[in-house]
Amino acid sequence: MSLLHVSDLTGGYGPIKVLHGVDLTVEEGEVVALVGRNGMGKTTTIKTLTGELPAMSGDIRFDGTSIATVSPNQISRMGVGLVPEGRRCFSNLSVEEHLKLAERSGPGGHYWTRERVFEMFPRLKERRANLAFTLSGGEQQKLAIGRALVTNPKLLILDEATEGLAPLVRKDIWLCLESIAKAGLSVIVVDKNLKALARIAQRVVVISKGRSVWEGAAQAFAEDESLHQQHLGV
Ligand SMILES: Nc1ncnc2c1ncn2[C@@H]1O[C@H](COP(=O)(O)OP(=O)(O)OP(=O)(O)O)[C@@H](O)[C@H]1O
Ligand SMILES: [Mg+2]
């Protein structure tokens, strides 16, 4: 049984249908990259998976249970950790408060504590008392990752976690994702850096116009420029 099994998912924003049939599976311990041009429905897919947007039809099964009509809070408690596009840190909460409020044992156990997050991101430890609005973009991104990890999820979903960051900070985040993936956590990662994705992901799923249109090995995808041209326009 797959950890996540999404079949023929449709959804969108009120009457505006954006997803027209997304199929996506994630096995235990697998890293799946979700790629596609801008505006093709990657974030909408993730918002629907995590309960922020309603599914219009199709099914989403997580860990053996249908979550298509379950609330975001409950989906999070079932073990789906989200690092959302745009980070969504709370300006007036400190680093420590963000982590303290989020920390709990989850279906993944209780490996991830605040201290482990601070070990992985020493910069956050230095700034633990600082309010989020005083942090740099990279620090906020690390905080958003830490906040998802301390919920001890079974599936971690990252939507553009390296977007708009300086190269050194990006590298830092990729190294951290690599170690998380090696430790066996299941991950869905949305990003534009195909080389970095190929280092951590086993599989790629391409989303185009609200549909999953291609699926295959991440390594093969990274090396095939005709696929990039066809699906990403690069
Ligand atoms: N709040 C909204 N209301 C209506 N339509 C929306 C809304 N948010 C996004 N859309 C539309 O849904 C489609 C898919 O957007 P989505 O954000 O899922 O794309 P994406 O693949 O994540 O793109 P990007 O790579 O730019 O992050 C786009 O056509 C977008 O204009
Ligand atoms: Mg997006």
PDB file of C-alpha atoms and ligand atoms in Angstrom:
ATOM      1  CA  MET A   1       0.000   0.000   0.000  1.00  0.00           C
ATOM      2  CA  SER A   2       1.301   3.429  -0.958  1.00  0.00           C
ATOM      3  CA  LEU A   3       1.634   6.073   1.755  1.00  0.00           C
ATOM      4  CA  LEU A   4      -0.176   8.574  -0.467  1.00  0.00           C
ATOM      5  CA  HIS A   5      -2.404   7.674  -3.358  1.00  0.00           C
ATOM      6  CA  VAL A   6      -4.113  10.468  -5.263  1.00  0.00           C
ATOM      7  CA  SER A   7      -6.388   9.402  -8.081  1.00  0.00           C
ATOM      8  CA  ASP A   8      -8.067  11.508 -10.732  1.00  0.00           C
ATOM      9  CA  LEU A   9      -8.180  14.525  -8.444  1.00  0.00           C
ATOM     10  CA  THR A  10     -10.051  17.610  -9.587  1.00  0.00           C
ATOM     11  CA  GLY A  11     -10.402  20.855  -7.697  1.00  0.00           C
ATOM     12  CA  GLY A  12      -9.830  24.579  -7.735  1.00  0.00           C
ATOM     13  CA  TYR A  13     -10.994  27.845  -6.295  1.00  0.00           C
ATOM     14  CA  GLY A  14     -14.760  28.051  -5.823  1.00  0.00           C
ATOM     15  CA  PRO A  15     -16.292  27.663  -9.264  1.00  0.00           C
ATOM     16  CA  ILE A  16     -12.901  27.956 -10.997  1.00  0.00           C
ATOM     17  CA  LYS A  17     -11.676  24.484 -11.817  1.00  0.00           C
ATOM     18  CA  VAL A  18      -7.883  24.290 -11.965  1.00  0.00           C
ATOM     19  CA  LEU A  19      -7.150  20.609 -11.419  1.00  0.00           C
ATOM     20  CA  HIS A  20      -8.623  18.357 -14.086  1.00  0.00           C
ATOM     21  CA  GLY A  21      -7.194  14.977 -13.136  1.00  0.00           C
ATOM     22  CA  VAL A  22      -4.081  14.577 -11.007  1.00  0.00           C
ATOM     23  CA  ASP A  23      -2.697  11.134 -10.200  1.00  0.00           C
ATOM     24  CA  LEU A  24       0.132  10.924  -7.719  1.00  0.00           C
ATOM     25  CA  THR A  25       1.524   8.242  -5.468  1.00  0.00           C
ATOM     26  CA  VAL A  26       4.232   8.371  -2.837  1.00  0.00           C
ATOM     27  CA  GLU A  27       5.612   5.187  -1.333  1.00  0.00           C
ATOM     28  CA  GLU A  28       6.998   4.943   2.212  1.00  0.00           C
ATOM     29  CA  GLY A  29      10.448   6.514   2.247  1.00  0.00           C
ATOM     30  CA  GLU A  30      10.156   7.845  -1.286  1.00  0.00           C
ATOM     31  CA  VAL A  31      10.931  11.382  -2.485  1.00  0.00           C
ATOM     32  CA  VAL A  32       8.729  12.563  -5.351  1.00  0.00           C
ATOM     33  CA  ALA A  33       9.395  15.798  -7.234  1.00  0.00           C
ATOM     34  CA  LEU A  34       6.398  17.698  -8.568  1.00  0.00           C
ATOM     35  CA  VAL A  35       7.402  19.904 -11.476  1.00  0.00           C
ATOM     36  CA  GLY A  36       5.740  21.995 -14.164  1.00  0.00           C
ATOM     37  CA  ARG A  37       5.623  25.473 -15.642  1.00  0.00           C
ATOM     38  CA  ASN A  38       4.307  28.424 -13.639  1.00  0.00           C
ATOM     39  CA  GLY A  39       0.593  28.387 -13.030  1.00  0.00           C
ATOM     40  CA  MET A  40       0.084  24.738 -14.006  1.00  0.00           C
ATOM     41  CA  GLY A  41      -1.404  23.642 -10.696  1.00  0.00           C
ATOM     42  CA  LYS A  42       1.404  22.415  -8.435  1.00  0.00           C
ATOM     43  CA  THR A  43       0.436  24.613  -5.498  1.00  0.00           C
ATOM     44  CA  THR A  44      -3.265  23.956  -6.096  1.00  0.00           C
ATOM     45  CA  THR A  45      -2.528  20.207  -5.982  1.00  0.00           C
ATOM     46  CA  ILE A  46      -0.734  20.642  -2.678  1.00  0.00           C
ATOM     47  CA  LYS A  47      -3.459  22.860  -1.211  1.00  0.00           C
ATOM     48  CA  THR A  48      -6.035  20.226  -2.146  1.00  0.00           C
ATOM     49  CA  LEU A  49      -3.946  17.395  -0.696  1.00  0.00           C
ATOM     50  CA  THR A  50      -3.560  19.224   2.595  1.00  0.00           C
ATOM     51  CA  GLY A  51      -7.243  20.126   2.864  1.00  0.00           C
ATOM     52  CA  GLU A  52      -6.927  23.869   2.340  1.00  0.00           C
ATOM     53  CA  LEU A  53      -8.970  23.590  -0.852  1.00  0.00           C
ATOM     54  CA  PRO A  54     -11.820  21.098  -1.316  1.00  0.00           C
ATOM     55  CA  ALA A  55     -11.458  18.231  -3.742  1.00  0.00           C
ATOM     56  CA  MET A  56     -14.224  18.388  -6.374  1.00  0.00           C
ATOM     57  CA  SER A  57     -13.864  14.742  -7.367  1.00  0.00           C
ATOM     58  CA  GLY A  58     -11.353  11.931  -7.242  1.00  0.00           C
ATOM     59  CA  ASP A  59      -9.760  10.516  -4.121  1.00  0.00           C
ATOM     60  CA  ILE A  60      -6.825  11.169  -1.812  1.00  0.00           C
ATOM     61  CA  ARG A  61      -5.769   8.276   0.378  1.00  0.00           C
ATOM     62  CA  PHE A  62      -3.132   8.800   3.028  1.00  0.00           C
ATOM     63  CA  ASP A  63      -1.851   5.937   5.129  1.00  0.00           C
ATOM     64  CA  GLY A  64      -4.869   3.832   4.221  1.00  0.00           C
ATOM     65  CA  THR A  65      -7.555   6.461   4.929  1.00  0.00           C
ATOM     66  CA  SER A  66      -9.416   8.742   2.535  1.00  0.00           C
ATOM     67  CA  ILE A  67      -8.599  12.345   3.435  1.00  0.00           C
ATOM     68  CA  ALA A  68     -10.502  14.015   0.599  1.00  0.00           C
ATOM     69  CA  THR A  69     -12.990  15.594   3.025  1.00  0.00           C
ATOM     70  CA  VAL A  70     -10.794  15.888   6.119  1.00  0.00           C
ATOM     71  CA  SER A  71      -9.846  19.286   7.645  1.00  0.00           C
ATOM     72  CA  PRO A  72      -6.321  20.694   7.241  1.00  0.00           C
ATOM     73  CA  ASN A  73      -5.707  20.452  10.967  1.00  0.00           C
ATOM     74  CA  GLN A  74      -6.719  16.798  11.048  1.00  0.00           C
ATOM     75  CA  ILE A  75      -4.622  16.006   7.957  1.00  0.00           C
ATOM     76  CA  SER A  76      -1.658  17.587   9.685  1.00  0.00           C
ATOM     77  CA  ARG A  77      -2.316  15.461  12.788  1.00  0.00           C
ATOM     78  CA  MET A  78      -2.486  12.352  10.618  1.00  0.00           C
ATOM     79  CA  GLY A  79       1.107  13.026   9.608  1.00  0.00           C
ATOM     80  CA  VAL A  80       1.262  15.393   6.645  1.00  0.00           C
ATOM     81  CA  GLY A  81       3.754  18.194   7.288  1.00  0.00           C
ATOM     82  CA  LEU A  82       3.562  21.201   4.980  1.00  0.00           C
ATOM     83  CA  VAL A  83       6.180  23.824   4.161  1.00  0.00           C
ATOM     84  CA  PRO A  84       3.898  26.157   2.197  1.00  0.00           C
ATOM     85  CA  GLU A  85       4.728  28.362  -0.742  1.00  0.00           C
ATOM     86  CA  GLY A  86       5.606  31.771   0.697  1.00  0.00           C
ATOM     87  CA  ARG A  87       6.609  30.254   4.090  1.00  0.00           C
ATOM     88  CA  ARG A  88       3.724  31.792   6.062  1.00  0.00           C
ATOM     89  CA  CYS A  89       5.606  32.507   9.261  1.00  0.00           C
ATOM     90  CA  PHE A  90       3.814  34.620  11.872  1.00  0.00           C
ATOM     91  CA  SER A  91       5.525  38.016  12.042  1.00  0.00           C
ATOM     92  CA  ASN A  92       5.014  38.512  15.750  1.00  0.00           C
ATOM     93  CA  LEU A  93       6.024  35.097  17.003  1.00  0.00           C
ATOM     94  CA  SER A  94       9.638  34.301  17.790  1.00  0.00           C
ATOM     95  CA  VAL A  95      11.555  31.433  16.239  1.00  0.00           C
ATOM     96  CA  GLU A  96      11.273  29.493  19.485  1.00  0.00           C
ATOM     97  CA  GLU A  97       7.530  30.157  19.786  1.00  0.00           C
ATOM     98  CA  HIS A  98       6.889  28.892  16.251  1.00  0.00           C
ATOM     99  CA  LEU A  99       8.644  25.644  17.016  1.00  0.00           C
ATOM    100  CA  LYS A 100       7.207  25.267  20.502  1.00  0.00           C
ATOM    101  CA  LEU A 101       3.638  25.699  19.263  1.00  0.00           C
ATOM    102  CA  ALA A 102       4.122  23.188  16.457  1.00  0.00           C
ATOM    103  CA  GLU A 103       6.146  20.525  18.276  1.00  0.00           C
ATOM    104  CA  ARG A 104       4.406  17.256  19.025  1.00  0.00           C
ATOM    105  CA  SER A 105       4.891  13.550  18.621  1.00  0.00           C
ATOM    106  CA  GLY A 106       3.380  12.449  15.359  1.00  0.00           C
ATOM    107  CA  PRO A 107       2.795   9.244  13.477  1.00  0.00           C
ATOM    108  CA  GLY A 108       6.474   9.481  12.595  1.00  0.00           C
ATOM    109  CA  GLY A 109       7.455   9.250  16.304  1.00  0.00           C
ATOM    110  CA  HIS A 110       9.186  12.105  18.111  1.00  0.00           C
ATOM    111  CA  TYR A 111      12.630  12.294  16.527  1.00  0.00           C
ATOM    112  CA  TRP A 112      12.283  15.964  15.572  1.00  0.00           C
ATOM    113  CA  THR A 113      12.548  18.249  18.554  1.00  0.00           C
ATOM    114  CA  ARG A 114      13.349  21.964  18.662  1.00  0.00           C
ATOM    115  CA  GLU A 115      16.896  21.078  19.618  1.00  0.00           C
ATOM    116  CA  ARG A 116      17.332  18.829  16.578  1.00  0.00           C
ATOM    117  CA  VAL A 117      16.042  21.606  14.339  1.00  0.00           C
ATOM    118  CA  PHE A 118      18.533  23.971  15.972  1.00  0.00           C
ATOM    119  CA  GLU A 119      21.346  21.450  15.350  1.00  0.00           C
ATOM    120  CA  MET A 120      20.412  21.302  11.682  1.00  0.00           C
ATOM    121  CA  PHE A 121      20.017  25.074  11.368  1.00  0.00           C
ATOM    122  CA  PRO A 122      22.434  26.712  13.844  1.00  0.00           C
ATOM    123  CA  ARG A 123      21.452  30.130  12.531  1.00  0.00           C
ATOM    124  CA  LEU A 124      17.935  29.584  13.866  1.00  0.00           C
ATOM    125  CA  LYS A 125      19.346  28.745  17.266  1.00  0.00           C
ATOM    126  CA  GLU A 126      21.262  32.004  17.327  1.00  0.00           C
ATOM    127  CA  ARG A 127      18.072  33.818  16.496  1.00  0.00           C
ATOM    128  CA  ARG A 128      15.689  31.760  18.615  1.00  0.00           C
ATOM    129  CA  ALA A 129      14.369  34.786  20.522  1.00  0.00           C
ATOM    130  CA  ASN A 130      13.894  36.927  17.405  1.00  0.00           C
ATOM    131  CA  LEU A 131      10.469  37.668  15.970  1.00  0.00           C
ATOM    132  CA  ALA A 132       9.923  36.123  12.540  1.00  0.00           C
ATOM    133  CA  PHE A 133       9.551  39.465  10.771  1.00  0.00           C
ATOM    134  CA  THR A 134      13.139  40.330  11.671  1.00  0.00           C
ATOM    135  CA  LEU A 135      14.481  37.172   9.968  1.00  0.00           C
ATOM    136  CA  SER A 136      15.955  37.036   6.475  1.00  0.00           C
ATOM    137  CA  GLY A 137      14.087  35.109   3.769  1.00  0.00           C
ATOM    138  CA  GLY A 138      16.442  32.153   4.192  1.00  0.00           C
ATOM    139  CA  GLU A 139      15.985  32.097   7.950  1.00  0.00           C
ATOM    140  CA  GLN A 140      12.205  32.241   7.559  1.00  0.00           C
ATOM    141  CA  GLN A 141      12.390  29.348   5.118  1.00  0.00           C
ATOM    142  CA  LYS A 142      14.448  27.301   7.565  1.00  0.00           C
ATOM    143  CA  LEU A 143      11.924  28.141  10.261  1.00  0.00           C
ATOM    144  CA  ALA A 144       9.064  26.969   8.026  1.00  0.00           C
ATOM    145  CA  ILE A 145      10.922  23.684   7.441  1.00  0.00           C
ATOM    146  CA  GLY A 146      11.670  23.300  11.148  1.00  0.00           C
ATOM    147  CA  ARG A 147       8.044  24.011  12.035  1.00  0.00           C
ATOM    148  CA  ALA A 148       6.876  21.216   9.729  1.00  0.00           C
ATOM    149  CA  LEU A 149       9.526  18.779  10.982  1.00  0.00           C
ATOM    150  CA  VAL A 150       8.671  19.189  14.686  1.00  0.00           C
ATOM    151  CA  THR A 151       5.144  17.940  13.950  1.00  0.00           C
ATOM    152  CA  ASN A 152       6.976  14.654  13.206  1.00  0.00           C
ATOM    153  CA  PRO A 153       5.140  13.920   9.976  1.00  0.00           C
ATOM    154  CA  LYS A 154       5.188  10.770   7.867  1.00  0.00           C
ATOM    155  CA  LEU A 155       5.038  12.834   4.698  1.00  0.00           C
ATOM    156  CA  LEU A 156       6.767  16.179   4.304  1.00  0.00           C
ATOM    157  CA  ILE A 157       5.569  18.465   1.496  1.00  0.00           C
ATOM    158  CA  LEU A 158       7.718  21.398   0.410  1.00  0.00           C
ATOM    159  CA  ASP A 159       6.350  23.957  -2.033  1.00  0.00           C
ATOM    160  CA  GLU A 160       9.166  26.041  -3.558  1.00  0.00           C
ATOM    161  CA  ALA A 161      11.346  25.931  -0.453  1.00  0.00           C
ATOM    162  CA  THR A 162      14.348  27.460  -2.218  1.00  0.00           C
ATOM    163  CA  GLU A 163      12.518  30.131  -4.208  1.00  0.00           C
ATOM    164  CA  GLY A 164      14.095  33.577  -4.140  1.00  0.00           C
ATOM    165  CA  LEU A 165      16.967  32.636  -1.835  1.00  0.00           C
ATOM    166  CA  ALA A 166      20.689  33.337  -2.152  1.00  0.00           C
ATOM    167  CA  PRO A 167      22.748  30.456  -3.624  1.00  0.00           C
ATOM    168  CA  LEU A 168      24.471  29.623  -0.342  1.00  0.00           C
ATOM    169  CA  VAL A 169      21.186  29.449   1.545  1.00  0.00           C
ATOM    170  CA  ARG A 170      19.707  27.274  -1.206  1.00  0.00           C
ATOM    171  CA  LYS A 171      22.630  24.924  -0.895  1.00  0.00           C
ATOM    172  CA  ASP A 172      22.130  24.742   2.845  1.00  0.00           C
ATOM    173  CA  ILE A 173      18.471  23.839   2.375  1.00  0.00           C
ATOM    174  CA  TRP A 174      19.197  21.204  -0.288  1.00  0.00           C
ATOM    175  CA  LEU A 175      21.772  19.567   2.000  1.00  0.00           C
ATOM    176  CA  CYS A 176      19.266  19.467   4.795  1.00  0.00           C
ATOM    177  CA  LEU A 177      16.591  17.978   2.506  1.00  0.00           C
ATOM    178  CA  GLU A 178      19.086  15.387   1.330  1.00  0.00           C
ATOM    179  CA  SER A 179      19.784  14.273   4.874  1.00  0.00           C
ATOM    180  CA  ILE A 180      16.067  14.178   5.719  1.00  0.00           C
ATOM    181  CA  ALA A 181      15.410  12.069   2.632  1.00  0.00           C
ATOM    182  CA  LYS A 182      18.297   9.729   3.440  1.00  0.00           C
ATOM    183  CA  ALA A 183      16.866   9.251   6.919  1.00  0.00           C
ATOM    184  CA  GLY A 184      13.799   7.725   5.215  1.00  0.00           C
ATOM    185  CA  LEU A 185      11.088  10.369   5.476  1.00  0.00           C
ATOM    186  CA  SER A 186       8.627  10.424   2.562  1.00  0.00           C
ATOM    187  CA  VAL A 187       8.725  13.755   0.754  1.00  0.00           C
ATOM    188  CA  ILE A 188       6.936  15.648  -2.015  1.00  0.00           C
ATOM    189  CA  VAL A 189       9.108  18.473  -3.232  1.00  0.00           C
ATOM    190  CA  VAL A 190       8.117  21.219  -5.665  1.00  0.00           C
ATOM    191  CA  ASP A 191      11.085  23.096  -7.083  1.00  0.00           C
ATOM    192  CA  LYS A 192      12.584  24.373 -10.304  1.00  0.00           C
ATOM    193  CA  ASN A 193      16.151  23.172  -9.778  1.00  0.00           C
ATOM    194  CA  LEU A 194      16.168  19.889 -11.702  1.00  0.00           C
ATOM    195  CA  LYS A 195      19.732  18.955 -10.788  1.00  0.00           C
ATOM    196  CA  ALA A 196      19.120  19.382  -7.100  1.00  0.00           C
ATOM    197  CA  LEU A 197      15.798  17.528  -7.404  1.00  0.00           C
ATOM    198  CA  ALA A 198      17.500  14.609  -9.143  1.00  0.00           C
ATOM    199  CA  ARG A 199      19.902  14.262  -6.218  1.00  0.00           C
ATOM    200  CA  ILE A 200      17.140  13.722  -3.688  1.00  0.00           C
ATOM    201  CA  ALA A 201      14.102  12.467  -5.614  1.00  0.00           C
ATOM    202  CA  GLN A 202      13.473   8.989  -6.982  1.00  0.00           C
ATOM    203  CA  ARG A 203      10.535   9.987  -9.126  1.00  0.00           C
ATOM    204  CA  VAL A 204       9.241  13.017 -11.019  1.00  0.00           C
ATOM    205  CA  VAL A 205       5.612  13.838 -11.734  1.00  0.00           C
ATOM    206  CA  VAL A 206       4.927  16.619 -14.242  1.00  0.00           C
ATOM    207  CA  ILE A 207       1.816  18.761 -13.808  1.00  0.00           C
ATOM    208  CA  SER A 208       0.521  20.586 -16.869  1.00  0.00           C
ATOM    209  CA  LYS A 209      -2.760  22.489 -17.095  1.00  0.00           C
ATOM    210  CA  GLY A 210      -4.037  20.824 -13.960  1.00  0.00           C
ATOM    211  CA  ARG A 211      -3.220  17.270 -15.033  1.00  0.00           C
ATOM    212  CA  SER A 212      -0.404  14.876 -14.258  1.00  0.00           C
ATOM    213  CA  VAL A 213       1.004  14.320 -17.734  1.00  0.00           C
ATOM    214  CA  TRP A 214       4.305  12.499 -17.217  1.00  0.00           C
ATOM    215  CA  GLU A 215       5.792  10.322 -14.550  1.00  0.00           C
ATOM    216  CA  GLY A 216       9.115   8.545 -14.367  1.00  0.00           C
ATOM    217  CA  ALA A 217      12.539   8.199 -12.791  1.00  0.00           C
ATOM    218  CA  ALA A 218      14.012  11.482 -11.540  1.00  0.00           C
ATOM    219  CA  GLN A 219      17.437  10.708 -12.950  1.00  0.00           C
ATOM    220  CA  ALA A 220      16.037   9.995 -16.410  1.00  0.00           C
ATOM    221  CA  PHE A 221      13.991  13.186 -16.321  1.00  0.00           C
ATOM    222  CA  ALA A 222      16.967  15.298 -15.240  1.00  0.00           C
ATOM    223  CA  GLU A 223      19.059  14.021 -18.137  1.00  0.00           C
ATOM    224  CA  ASP A 224      16.476  14.309 -20.918  1.00  0.00           C
ATOM    225  CA  GLU A 225      16.425  17.811 -22.336  1.00  0.00           C
ATOM    226  CA  SER A 226      13.611  17.042 -24.740  1.00  0.00           C
ATOM    227  CA  LEU A 227      11.393  16.311 -21.730  1.00  0.00           C
ATOM    228  CA  HIS A 228      12.358  19.661 -20.175  1.00  0.00           C
ATOM    229  CA  GLN A 229      11.499  21.426 -23.386  1.00  0.00           C
ATOM    230  CA  GLN A 230       8.210  19.622 -23.728  1.00  0.00           C
ATOM    231  CA  HIS A 231       7.050  19.992 -20.141  1.00  0.00           C
ATOM    232  CA  LEU A 232       8.912  22.938 -18.655  1.00  0.00           C
ATOM    233  CA  GLY A 233       9.672  25.058 -21.685  1.00  0.00           C
ATOM    234  CA  VAL A 234      13.356  25.337 -20.771  1.00  0.00           C
TER     235      VAL A 234
HETATM  236  N1  LIG B   1      -6.852  32.063  -5.377  1.00  0.00           N
HETATM  237  C1  LIG B   1      -7.013  31.744  -6.662  1.00  0.00           C
HETATM  238  N2  LIG B   1      -8.178  31.962  -7.307  1.00  0.00           N
HETATM  239  C2  LIG B   1      -8.360  31.642  -8.592  1.00  0.00           C
HETATM  240  N3  LIG B   1      -7.401  31.055  -9.363  1.00  0.00           N
HETATM  241  C3  LIG B   1      -6.225  30.814  -8.789  1.00  0.00           C
HETATM  242  C4  LIG B   1      -5.953  31.150  -7.417  1.00  0.00           C
HETATM  243  N4  LIG B   1      -4.678  30.781  -7.128  1.00  0.00           N
HETATM  244  C5  LIG B   1      -4.182  30.268  -8.263  1.00  0.00           C
HETATM  245  N5  LIG B   1      -5.092  30.276  -9.255  1.00  0.00           N
HETATM  246  C6  LIG B   1      -4.919  29.782 -10.634  1.00  0.00           C
HETATM  247  O1  LIG B   1      -4.707  28.393 -10.600  1.00  0.00           O
HETATM  248  C7  LIG B   1      -3.770  27.996 -11.593  1.00  0.00           C
HETATM  249  C8  LIG B   1      -2.698  27.154 -10.968  1.00  0.00           C
HETATM  250  O2  LIG B   1      -1.973  27.919 -10.018  1.00  0.00           O
HETATM  251  P1  LIG B   1      -0.917  27.265  -9.035  1.00  0.00           P
HETATM  252  O3  LIG B   1      -0.574  28.300  -8.034  1.00  0.00           O
HETATM  253  O4  LIG B   1      -1.434  25.976  -8.547  1.00  0.00           O
HETATM  254  O5  LIG B   1       0.306  27.015 -10.024  1.00  0.00           O
HETATM  255  P2  LIG B   1       1.782  26.524  -9.737  1.00  0.00           P
HETATM  256  O6  LIG B   1       2.017  25.370 -10.636  1.00  0.00           O
HETATM  257  O7  LIG B   1       1.980  26.320  -8.286  1.00  0.00           O
HETATM  258  O8  LIG B   1       2.639  27.765 -10.259  1.00  0.00           O
HETATM  259  P3  LIG B   1       4.023  28.403  -9.728  1.00  0.00           P
HETATM  260  O9  LIG B   1       5.122  27.597 -10.359  1.00  0.00           O
HETATM  261  O10 LIG B   1       3.980  29.801 -10.268  1.00  0.00           O
HETATM  262  O11 LIG B   1       4.024  28.369  -8.233  1.00  0.00           O
HETATM  263  C9  LIG B   1      -3.246  29.293 -12.214  1.00  0.00           C
HETATM  264  O12 LIG B   1      -3.892  29.469 -13.437  1.00  0.00           O
HETATM  265  C10 LIG B   1      -3.656  30.355 -11.240  1.00  0.00           C
HETATM  266  O13 LIG B   1      -3.916  31.571 -11.898  1.00  0.00           O
HETATM  267 MG    MG B   2       3.175  27.251  -6.884  1.00  0.00          MG
END
